[in-house]
Coordinates of N, CA and C and ligand atoms in Angstrom, one line a residue:
X1 N 0.8 -1.2 0.0 CA 0.0 0.0 0.0 C 0.9 1.2 0.0
X2 N 0.5 2.2 -0.8 CA 1.3 3.4 -0.9 C 1.1 4.3 0.3
X3 N 2.2 5.0 0.6 CA 2.1 5.9 1.8 C 0.9 6.8 1.8
X4 N 0.6 7.4 0.6 CA -0.4 8.4 0.5 C -1.8 7.7 1.0
X5 N -2.1 6.5 0.5 CA -3.3 5.9 0.9 C -3.3 5.5 2.4
X6 N -2.1 5.1 2.9 CA -2.0 4.8 4.3 C -2.4 6.0 5.2
X7 N -1.9 7.1 4.8 CA -2.1 8.3 5.6 C -3.5 8.7 5.7
X8 N -4.3 8.3 4.8 CA -5.7 8.6 4.8 C -6.5 7.7 5.7
X9 N -6.0 6.7 6.2 CA -6.7 5.7 7.0 C -6.5 6.1 8.5
X10 N -7.6 6.3 9.1 CA -7.5 6.6 10.5 C -8.9 6.4 11.2
X11 N -9.0 6.9 12.4 CA -10.2 6.7 13.2 C -11.5 7.1 12.4
X12 N -11.5 8.2 11.8 CA -12.8 8.7 11.2 C -13.1 7.9 9.9
X13 N -12.2 7.2 9.3 CA -12.5 6.5 8.1 C -12.7 5.0 8.4
X14 N -12.9 4.7 9.7 CA -13.0 3.3 10.1 C -14.1 2.5 9.4
X15 N -15.2 3.2 9.1 CA -16.3 2.5 8.4 C -15.8 2.0 7.1
X16 N -15.0 2.7 6.4 CA -14.5 2.3 5.1 C -13.7 1.0 5.3
X17 N -12.9 1.0 6.3 CA -12.0 -0.1 6.6 C -12.9 -1.3 6.9
X18 N -13.9 -1.1 7.7 CA -14.7 -2.2 8.1 C -15.5 -2.9 7.0
X19 N -15.8 -2.2 6.0 CA -16.6 -2.8 4.9 C -15.8 -3.2 3.8
X20 N -14.5 -3.0 3.8 CA -13.7 -3.4 2.7 C -13.0 -4.7 3.0
X21 N -13.4 -5.9 2.5 CA -12.8 -7.2 2.9 C -11.3 -7.2 2.6
X22 N -10.9 -6.4 1.6 CA -9.5 -6.5 1.2 C -8.6 -5.9 2.3
X23 N -9.2 -5.1 3.2 CA -8.4 -4.5 4.2 C -8.5 -5.3 5.5
X24 N -9.5 -6.1 5.7 CA -9.6 -6.8 6.9 C -8.4 -7.7 7.2
X25 N -7.9 -7.6 8.4 CA -6.7 -8.5 8.8 C -5.5 -8.2 8.0
X26 N -5.5 -7.1 7.3 CA -4.3 -6.7 6.5 C -3.5 -5.7 7.4
X27 N -2.2 -5.9 7.4 CA -1.3 -5.0 8.1 C -0.9 -3.9 7.1
X28 N -1.2 -2.7 7.4 CA -0.8 -1.6 6.5 C 0.6 -1.1 6.9
X29 N 1.4 -0.9 6.0 CA 2.8 -0.5 6.4 C 3.2 0.9 5.7
X30 N 4.0 1.6 6.4 CA 4.6 2.8 5.8 C 5.6 2.4 4.8
X31 N 6.2 3.3 4.1 CA 7.1 3.0 3.0 C 8.3 2.2 3.5
X32 N 8.7 2.5 4.7 CA 9.9 1.8 5.2 C 9.6 0.4 5.9
X33 N 8.3 0.0 5.7 CA 8.0 -1.3 6.1 C 7.5 -1.5 7.6
X34 N 7.5 -0.4 8.3 CA 7.0 -0.5 9.7 C 5.5 -0.6 9.8
X35 N 5.0 -1.5 10.6 CA 3.6 -1.6 10.7 C 3.0 -0.5 11.7
X36 N 2.1 0.2 11.2 CA 1.5 1.3 12.0 C 0.0 1.1 12.1
X37 N -0.6 0.3 11.3 CA -2.1 0.2 11.4 C -2.4 -1.3 11.1
X38 N -3.2 -1.8 12.0 CA -3.6 -3.2 11.8 C -5.1 -3.4 12.0
X39 N -5.8 -3.8 11.0 CA -7.2 -4.1 11.2 C -7.4 -5.5 11.8
X40 N -8.3 -5.6 12.8 CA -8.6 -6.9 13.4 C -10.1 -7.2 13.1
X41 N -10.5 -8.3 13.6 CA -11.9 -8.6 13.5 C -12.7 -7.5 14.1
X42 N -13.8 -7.2 13.5 CA -14.7 -6.1 14.0 C -15.4 -6.7 15.2
X43 N -15.3 -5.9 16.3 CA -15.7 -6.4 17.6 C -16.7 -5.4 18.2
X44 N -17.9 -5.8 18.6 CA -18.9 -4.9 19.1 C -18.7 -4.7 20.6
X45 N -18.7 -3.5 21.1 CA -18.6 -3.2 22.5 C -20.0 -3.4 23.2
X46 N -19.9 -4.2 24.3 CA -21.2 -4.5 25.0 C -21.0 -4.1 26.5
X47 N -22.1 -3.8 27.1 CA -22.0 -3.5 28.6 C -21.9 -4.7 29.4
X48 N -21.8 -4.6 30.7 CA -21.6 -5.7 31.6 C -22.8 -6.7 31.5
X49 N -23.9 -6.2 31.1 CA -25.1 -7.2 31.0 C -25.2 -7.8 29.7
X50 N -24.3 -7.4 28.8 CA -24.3 -8.0 27.4 C -25.1 -7.2 26.4
X51 N -25.6 -6.0 26.8 CA -26.3 -5.2 25.9 C -25.3 -4.3 25.1
X52 N -25.7 -4.0 23.8 CA -24.8 -3.1 23.1 C -24.5 -1.8 23.7
X53 N -23.3 -1.4 23.8 CA -23.0 -0.1 24.3 C -23.4 0.9 23.3
X54 N -24.1 2.0 23.7 CA -24.6 3.0 22.8 C -23.7 4.2 23.0
X55 N -23.3 4.8 21.8 CA -22.4 6.0 21.9 C -23.1 7.1 22.6
X56 N -24.4 7.3 22.3 CA -25.1 8.5 22.9 C -25.3 8.3 24.4
X57 N -25.1 7.1 24.9 CA -25.3 6.9 26.4 C -24.1 7.0 27.2
X58 N -23.0 7.2 26.6 CA -21.7 7.2 27.3 C -21.7 8.4 28.3
X59 N -21.2 8.1 29.5 CA -21.0 9.2 30.4 C -19.8 10.0 30.1
X60 N -19.9 11.3 29.9 CA -18.7 12.1 29.5 C -17.6 11.9 30.5
X61 N -16.4 11.7 29.9 CA -15.2 11.6 30.6 C -15.0 10.4 31.6
X62 N -16.0 9.5 31.5 CA -15.8 8.2 32.2 C -14.7 7.4 31.6
X63 N -14.0 6.6 32.4 CA -13.0 5.6 31.9 C -13.7 4.3 31.6
X64 N -13.9 3.9 30.4 CA -14.5 2.6 30.1 C -13.4 1.6 29.6
X65 N -13.3 0.5 30.3 CA -12.2 -0.5 30.0 C -12.8 -1.6 29.2
X66 N -12.0 -2.0 28.2 CA -12.3 -3.3 27.5 C -11.0 -3.9 27.0
X67 N -11.1 -5.2 26.6 CA -9.9 -5.9 26.2 C -9.9 -5.9 24.6
X68 N -8.8 -5.4 24.0 CA -8.8 -5.3 22.6 C -7.3 -5.0 22.2
X69 N -6.8 -5.6 21.1 CA -7.4 -6.6 20.3 C -7.1 -8.0 20.9
X70 N -6.3 -8.2 21.9 CA -6.0 -9.5 22.5 C -6.8 -9.6 23.8
X71 N -6.9 -10.8 24.3 CA -7.7 -11.1 25.5 C -7.0 -10.4 26.7
X72 N -5.7 -10.2 26.7 CA -5.1 -9.6 27.9 C -4.7 -8.1 27.7
X73 N -5.0 -7.5 26.5 CA -4.5 -6.1 26.3 C -5.6 -5.1 26.5
X74 N -5.5 -4.4 27.6 CA -6.6 -3.4 27.9 C -6.6 -2.2 27.1
X75 N -7.8 -1.7 26.9 CA -8.0 -0.4 26.2 C -8.9 0.4 27.0
X76 N -8.8 1.7 26.9 CA -9.8 2.6 27.6 C -10.5 3.5 26.6
X77 N -11.8 3.6 26.7 CA -12.6 4.4 25.8 C -13.1 5.6 26.7
X78 N -13.1 6.8 26.1 CA -13.6 8.0 26.7 C -14.4 8.8 25.8
X79 N -15.5 9.4 26.2 CA -16.2 10.4 25.5 C -15.7 11.8 26.0
X80 N -14.9 12.4 25.2 CA -14.3 13.7 25.7 C -15.3 14.8 25.7
X81 N -15.1 15.9 26.5 CA -16.0 17.0 26.5 C -16.0 17.8 25.2
X82 N -14.9 17.7 24.5 CA -14.7 18.5 23.2 C -14.1 17.6 22.1
X83 N -14.4 17.9 20.9 CA -13.8 17.1 19.8 C -12.3 17.1 19.8
X84 N -11.7 16.0 19.3 CA -10.3 16.0 19.2 C -9.8 16.9 18.1
X85 N -8.6 17.2 18.1 CA -8.0 17.9 16.9 C -8.0 17.0 15.7
X86 N -7.9 17.5 14.5 CA -7.9 16.7 13.3 C -6.6 16.7 12.6
X87 N -6.4 15.5 12.0 CA -5.1 15.3 11.2 C -3.9 15.6 12.0
X88 N -3.8 14.9 13.2 CA -2.6 15.1 14.1 C -1.5 14.2 13.6
X89 N -0.4 14.9 13.3 CA 0.8 14.1 12.9 C 1.6 13.6 14.2
X90 N 1.8 12.3 14.2 CA 2.5 11.7 15.3 C 3.7 10.9 14.9
X91 N 4.6 10.6 15.8 CA 5.8 9.9 15.5 C 6.1 8.8 16.5
X92 N 6.3 7.6 16.0 CA 6.7 6.5 16.9 C 8.2 6.7 17.3
X93 N 8.6 6.0 18.4 CA 10.0 6.2 18.9 C 11.0 5.9 17.9
X94 N 10.7 5.0 16.9 CA 11.7 4.7 15.8 C 11.6 5.7 14.7
X95 N 10.8 6.8 14.8 CA 10.8 7.8 13.8 C 9.7 7.6 12.8
X96 N 9.0 6.5 12.8 CA 7.9 6.3 11.8 C 6.8 7.3 12.1
X97 N 6.3 7.9 11.1 CA 5.2 8.9 11.2 C 3.9 8.3 10.9
X98 N 2.9 8.8 11.6 CA 1.5 8.4 11.2 C 0.6 9.5 11.6
X99 N -0.7 9.4 11.1 CA -1.6 10.5 11.3 C -2.9 10.0 11.9
X100 N -3.3 10.7 13.0 CA -4.5 10.4 13.7 C -5.5 11.5 13.1
X101 N -6.6 11.0 12.4 CA -7.4 12.0 11.8 C -8.4 12.7 12.7
X102 N -9.1 11.9 13.6 CA -10.0 12.6 14.5 C -10.7 11.5 15.4
X103 N -11.4 12.0 16.4 CA -12.2 11.1 17.3 C -13.4 10.6 16.5
X104 N -14.1 9.7 17.1 CA -15.3 9.1 16.4 C -16.6 9.7 17.0
X105 N -17.7 9.3 16.4 CA -19.0 9.8 16.9 C -19.4 11.1 16.1
X106 N -20.6 11.5 16.3 CA -21.1 12.6 15.5 C -20.3 13.9 15.8
X107 N -19.8 14.0 17.0 CA -19.0 15.2 17.3 C -17.5 15.0 17.3
X108 N -17.1 13.8 17.0 CA -15.6 13.6 17.0 C -15.0 13.6 18.4
X109 N -15.9 13.2 19.4 CA -15.4 13.2 20.8 C -15.0 11.9 21.4
X110 N -15.4 10.8 20.7 CA -15.2 9.5 21.3 C -13.9 8.9 20.9
X111 N -13.1 8.5 21.9 CA -11.7 8.0 21.6 C -11.5 6.7 22.3
X112 N -10.6 5.9 21.9 CA -10.2 4.8 22.6 C -8.7 4.6 22.4
X113 N -7.9 4.2 23.4 CA -6.5 4.0 23.3 C -6.1 2.7 24.0
X114 N -5.1 2.1 23.5 CA -4.5 1.0 24.3 C -4.0 1.5 25.6
X115 N -4.4 0.9 26.7 CA -4.1 1.4 28.0 C -2.9 0.7 28.6
X116 N -1.8 0.7 27.7 CA -0.5 0.1 28.2 C 0.5 1.3 28.0
X117 N 1.0 1.7 29.1 CA 1.9 2.9 29.0 C 3.1 2.6 28.1
X118 N 3.4 3.6 27.3 CA 4.5 3.4 26.3 C 5.8 3.5 27.0
X119 N 5.9 3.9 28.3 CA 7.2 4.0 29.0 C 7.6 2.6 29.5
X120 N 6.9 2.1 30.5 CA 7.3 0.8 31.1 C 6.1 -0.1 31.3
X121 N 5.1 0.0 30.4 CA 4.0 -0.9 30.3 C 3.0 -1.0 31.5
X122 N 3.0 0.1 32.3 CA 1.9 0.1 33.4 C 0.6 0.1 32.7
X123 N -0.4 -0.6 33.3 CA -1.7 -0.8 32.7 C -2.7 -1.1 33.8
X124 N -4.0 -0.9 33.5 CA -5.0 -1.3 34.5 C -5.0 -2.8 34.8
X125 N -5.0 -3.0 36.1 CA -5.0 -4.4 36.5 C -6.2 -4.6 37.5
X126 N -6.6 -5.8 37.7 CA -7.8 -6.0 38.5 C -7.6 -5.5 40.0
X127 N -6.4 -5.7 40.5 CA -6.1 -5.2 41.9 C -6.0 -3.7 41.9
X128 N -5.5 -3.1 40.9 CA -5.1 -1.7 41.0 C -4.9 -1.1 39.6
X129 N -5.1 0.2 39.4 CA -4.7 0.8 38.2 C -4.0 2.1 38.5
X130 N -2.9 2.3 37.9 CA -2.2 3.6 38.0 C -2.2 4.3 36.6
X131 N -3.0 3.8 35.7 CA -3.2 4.3 34.4 C -4.6 4.7 34.2
X132 N -4.9 5.9 33.8 CA -6.3 6.3 33.6 C -6.4 7.7 32.9
X133 N -7.6 7.9 32.4 CA -7.9 9.3 31.9 C -8.3 10.1 33.1
X134 N -7.7 11.3 33.2 CA -8.0 12.2 34.2 C -8.9 13.3 33.7
X135 N -10.2 13.4 34.1 CA -11.1 14.3 33.5 C -10.7 15.8 33.7
X136 N -11.3 16.6 32.9 CA -11.0 18.0 32.8 C -11.3 18.7 34.2
X137 N -12.1 18.1 35.0 CA -12.4 18.7 36.3 C -11.4 18.1 37.4
X138 N -10.5 17.2 37.0 CA -9.6 16.6 37.9 C -8.3 17.4 38.0
X139 N -7.4 16.8 38.7 CA -6.0 17.4 38.9 C -5.0 16.3 38.6
X140 N -3.9 16.7 38.1 CA -2.8 15.7 38.0 C -1.4 16.5 38.0
X141 N -0.4 15.7 38.6 CA 0.9 16.3 38.6 C 1.6 16.1 37.3
X142 N 1.0 15.3 36.4 CA 1.7 14.9 35.2 C 1.7 15.9 34.1
X143 N 0.7 16.8 34.2 CA 0.5 17.8 33.1 C -0.2 19.0 33.6
X144 N 0.1 20.1 33.0 CA -0.5 21.4 33.5 C -2.0 21.4 33.4
X145 N -2.6 20.7 32.4 CA -4.0 20.7 32.2 C -4.5 19.3 32.3
X146 N -5.6 19.0 33.1 CA -6.2 17.7 33.1 C -6.9 17.5 31.8
X147 N -7.6 16.3 31.7 CA -8.2 16.0 30.4 C -7.2 15.2 29.5
X148 N -6.3 14.5 30.3 CA -5.3 13.7 29.6 C -5.2 12.3 30.2
X149 N -4.7 11.3 29.5 CA -4.4 10.0 30.1 C -3.1 10.2 30.9
X150 N -3.1 9.6 32.1 CA -1.9 9.8 33.0 C -1.5 8.4 33.5
X151 N -0.2 8.1 33.4 CA 0.4 7.0 34.0 C 1.1 7.5 35.3
X152 N 0.6 7.1 36.4 CA 1.1 7.6 37.6 C 2.4 6.9 38.1
X153 N 2.8 5.9 37.3 CA 4.1 5.2 37.7 C 5.3 6.2 37.6
X154 N 5.4 6.9 36.5 CA 6.4 7.9 36.4 C 5.9 9.2 35.8
X155 N 4.6 9.4 35.9 CA 4.0 10.7 35.4 C 4.0 10.9 33.9
X156 N 3.8 9.9 33.1 CA 3.6 10.1 31.7 C 2.2 10.7 31.5
X157 N 2.1 11.7 30.5 CA 0.8 12.2 30.2 C 0.6 12.1 28.7
X158 N -0.6 11.7 28.3 CA -0.9 11.5 26.8 C -2.2 12.3 26.5
X159 N -2.2 13.1 25.5 CA -3.3 13.9 25.2 C -4.2 13.2 24.2
X160 N -5.5 12.8 24.6 CA -6.4 12.2 23.7 C -6.9 13.1 22.6
X161 N -6.8 14.4 22.8 CA -7.3 15.3 21.7 C -6.2 15.4 20.6
X162 N -5.0 14.9 20.9 CA -4.0 14.9 19.9 C -3.6 13.5 19.5
X163 N -4.5 12.6 19.5 CA -4.3 11.2 19.1 C -3.4 10.4 20.0
X164 N -3.4 10.8 21.3 CA -2.6 10.0 22.3 C -1.2 10.4 22.4
X165 N -0.9 11.6 21.8 CA 0.5 12.1 21.8 C 1.0 12.3 23.3
X166 N 2.3 12.1 23.4 CA 3.0 12.3 24.8 C 3.1 13.8 25.0
X167 N 2.5 14.3 26.1 CA 2.7 15.7 26.4 C 3.4 16.0 27.7
X168 N 3.8 14.9 28.4 CA 4.6 15.0 29.6 C 5.1 13.7 30.1
X169 N 6.2 13.8 30.8 CA 6.8 12.5 31.4 C 7.7 11.8 30.4
X170 N 8.1 10.6 30.8 CA 9.3 9.9 30.2 C 9.0 9.1 28.9
X171 N 7.7 8.9 28.5 CA 7.4 8.0 27.4 C 8.0 8.6 26.1
X172 N 8.5 7.8 25.2 CA 9.1 8.2 23.9 C 8.1 8.2 22.8
X173 N 6.9 7.8 23.0 CA 5.9 7.8 21.9 C 4.5 7.7 22.5
X174 N 3.6 8.0 21.7 CA 2.2 8.1 22.2 C 1.6 6.7 22.4
X175 N 0.3 6.8 22.8 CA -0.5 5.5 22.9 C -1.0 5.1 21.6
X176 N -1.0 3.8 21.4 CA -1.7 3.2 20.2 C -3.2 3.5 20.3
X177 N -3.8 4.0 19.2 CA -5.2 4.3 19.3 C -6.0 3.1 18.8
X178 N -7.2 2.9 19.4 CA -8.1 1.8 18.9 C -9.1 2.5 18.0
X179 N -9.1 2.0 16.7 CA -10.0 2.6 15.7 C -11.4 2.1 16.0
X180 N -12.3 3.1 16.1 CA -13.7 2.8 16.4 C -14.6 3.1 15.2
X181 N -15.7 2.3 15.1 CA -16.7 2.6 14.1 C -18.0 2.7 14.9
X182 N -18.8 3.8 14.7 CA -20.1 3.9 15.3 C -21.2 3.8 14.2
X183 N -22.0 2.8 14.3 CA -22.9 2.5 13.2 C -24.2 3.4 13.3
X184 N -25.1 3.2 12.4 CA -26.3 4.1 12.3 C -27.2 3.8 13.5
X185 N -27.1 2.7 14.2 CA -27.9 2.4 15.3 C -27.2 2.8 16.6
X186 N -26.1 3.5 16.5 CA -25.5 4.1 17.7 C -24.6 3.0 18.4
X187 N -24.4 1.9 17.8 CA -23.5 0.8 18.4 C -22.1 1.2 18.1
X188 N -21.2 0.7 19.0 CA -19.8 1.0 18.9 C -19.0 -0.2 18.6
X189 N -18.1 -0.2 17.6 CA -17.3 -1.3 17.2 C -15.8 -0.9 17.3
X190 N -15.0 -1.8 17.7 CA -13.6 -1.7 17.6 C -13.1 -2.4 16.4
X191 N -12.3 -1.8 15.5 CA -12.0 -2.5 14.2 C -10.5 -2.5 13.9
X192 N -9.7 -1.8 14.6 CA -8.3 -1.7 14.2 C -7.4 -1.0 15.3
X193 N -6.2 -1.1 15.1 CA -5.2 -0.4 16.0 C -4.3 0.5 15.1
X194 N -4.2 1.7 15.5 CA -3.4 2.7 14.7 C -2.3 3.2 15.6
X195 N -1.1 3.2 15.0 CA 0.1 3.7 15.8 C 0.9 2.6 16.4
X196 N 2.0 2.9 16.9 CA 2.9 1.9 17.5 C 2.3 1.3 18.7
X197 N 2.3 0.0 18.8 CA 1.7 -0.7 20.0 C 2.8 -1.4 20.8
X198 N 2.5 -1.7 22.0 CA 3.5 -2.4 22.9 C 3.1 -3.8 23.2
X199 N 2.2 -4.4 22.4 CA 1.7 -5.7 22.7 C 2.7 -6.8 23.0
X200 N 3.7 -6.9 22.0 CA 4.7 -8.0 22.2 C 5.5 -7.8 23.5
X201 N 5.9 -6.6 23.7 CA 6.7 -6.3 24.9 C 5.9 -6.6 26.2
X202 N 4.6 -6.3 26.1 CA 3.7 -6.5 27.2 C 3.6 -8.0 27.4
X203 N 3.4 -8.8 26.4 CA 3.3 -10.3 26.6 C 4.6 -10.8 27.1
X204 N 5.7 -10.3 26.6 CA 7.0 -10.8 27.1 C 7.2 -10.5 28.6
X205 N 6.8 -9.3 29.0 CA 7.1 -8.8 30.4 C 6.1 -9.5 31.4
X206 N 4.9 -9.8 31.0 CA 4.0 -10.3 31.9 C 3.6 -11.8 31.7
X207 N 4.5 -12.5 31.1 CA 4.3 -13.9 30.7 C 3.8 -14.7 31.9
X208 N 4.4 -14.6 33.1 CA 4.0 -15.4 34.2 C 2.5 -15.1 34.6
X209 N 2.3 -13.8 34.8 CA 1.0 -13.3 35.2 C -0.1 -13.7 34.2
X210 N 0.2 -13.6 32.9 CA -0.8 -13.9 31.9 C -1.0 -15.4 31.9
X211 N 0.0 -16.2 32.1 CA -0.2 -17.7 32.1 C -1.1 -18.1 33.2
X212 N -0.9 -17.4 34.4 CA -1.8 -17.7 35.5 C -3.2 -17.3 35.3
X213 N -3.4 -16.2 34.6 CA -4.8 -15.7 34.4 C -5.5 -16.3 33.2
X214 N -4.7 -16.5 32.1 CA -5.4 -16.8 30.8 C -5.0 -18.2 30.3
X215 N -4.1 -18.9 31.0 CA -3.7 -20.2 30.5 C -2.5 -20.0 29.6
X216 N -2.0 -21.1 29.0 CA -0.8 -21.0 28.2 C -0.8 -20.1 27.0
X217 N -1.8 -20.1 26.2 CA -1.8 -19.1 25.1 C -3.0 -18.1 25.1
X218 N -3.7 -18.1 26.2 CA -4.9 -17.4 26.2 C -4.8 -15.9 26.1
X219 N -3.6 -15.3 26.7 CA -3.5 -13.9 26.7 C -3.4 -13.3 25.3
X220 N -2.8 -14.0 24.4 CA -2.7 -13.4 23.0 C -3.9 -13.7 22.1
X221 N -4.8 -14.4 22.6 CA -6.0 -14.8 21.8 C -6.7 -13.5 21.4
X222 N -7.0 -13.4 20.1 CA -7.7 -12.2 19.6 C -9.1 -12.2 20.0
X223 N -9.6 -11.0 20.4 CA -11.0 -10.9 20.8 C -11.8 -11.0 19.5
X224 N -12.9 -11.7 19.6 CA -13.7 -11.9 18.4 C -15.2 -11.5 18.8
X225 N -15.9 -11.0 17.8 CA -17.3 -10.7 17.9 C -17.7 -9.6 18.9
X226 N -17.4 -9.8 20.2 CA -17.8 -8.7 21.1 C -16.8 -8.6 22.3
X227 N -16.8 -7.4 22.9 CA -15.9 -7.2 24.0 C -16.7 -6.5 25.1
X228 N -16.6 -7.0 26.3 CA -17.3 -6.5 27.5 C -16.6 -5.2 28.0
X229 N -17.4 -4.2 28.2 CA -16.9 -2.9 28.7 C -17.4 -2.7 30.1
X230 N -16.4 -2.3 30.9 CA -16.8 -1.9 32.3 C -16.1 -0.6 32.6
X231 N -16.6 0.1 33.6 CA -15.9 1.3 34.0 C -14.6 0.9 34.8
X232 N -13.6 1.8 34.7 CA -12.4 1.5 35.3 C -12.6 1.3 36.8
X233 N -13.5 2.1 37.4 CA -13.7 1.9 38.9 C -14.3 0.6 39.2
X234 N -15.0 0.0 38.3 CA -15.5 -1.4 38.5 C -14.5 -2.5 38.1
X235 N -13.6 -2.1 37.2 CA -12.6 -3.1 36.8 C -11.4 -3.2 37.8
X236 N -11.0 -2.1 38.3 CA -9.8 -2.2 39.2 C -10.3 -1.9 40.7
X237 N -9.8 -2.7 41.6 CA -10.3 -2.5 43.0 C -9.8 -1.2 43.6
X238 N -8.6 -0.8 43.1 CA -8.0 0.5 43.6 C -7.5 1.3 42.5
X239 N -7.8 2.6 42.5 CA -7.3 3.5 41.5 C -6.3 4.5 42.2
X240 N -5.1 4.5 41.6 CA -4.1 5.4 42.1 C -3.7 6.4 41.0
X241 N -3.8 7.7 41.4 CA -3.6 8.7 40.4 C -2.8 9.9 41.0
X242 N -1.7 10.2 40.4 CA -0.9 11.4 40.8 C -1.3 12.6 40.1
Ligands
LIG1 S1 5.4 3.1 33.2 FE1 4.1 4.7 32.7 S2 5.3 6.5 33.1 FE2 6.6 4.9 33.5

């Protein structure tokens, strides 16, 4: 795939990706061969009772956790108070560039990011989470303005309005974004991952924990058909935020 067409693929064009069989499960690469976008099986987000999660019912600035694209890789969805910026140019730590076009939904406010810190892989766990979106009414030591994702391990801050770009702390690249599609019935689907991800490092680092929780190969299993969504406060017993 040529670079020009790659650069046009992003969150807001997810519908086109989802309906084009030729793109499903295809890894799109930049000219230098680095993978920056990968379409996975289209997965519908459902609430804890198994009902479809509706975009218009999302509580503003709530942290919603779901596993995508693998059984053990957490993501966080947030409906921001304002639309994201458009056509944000981002760079992975190896220098590969990619473009985040905009958030999803009728106002471009709905975003989702892989909730694995790009610094040292801190992520929401059932016992505790030090990684979360801090609402605009909150406070954080990690960045001058709240309304950012914060990893309280070493105070990395990522701006969801800029496609998950690092705006503070020690991370060398932004968060991978989960490409969403919102259909005409207000249902939310996860369809792809855009940007550099930390999945392999994550599997390598947490091999023992993953084996205990998911069995021998369960952690890497790709989520299919649907993903259960819960609020972070219901997912993690304790939330720690600096
Ligand atoms: S692990 Fe997140 S800031 Fe260090």
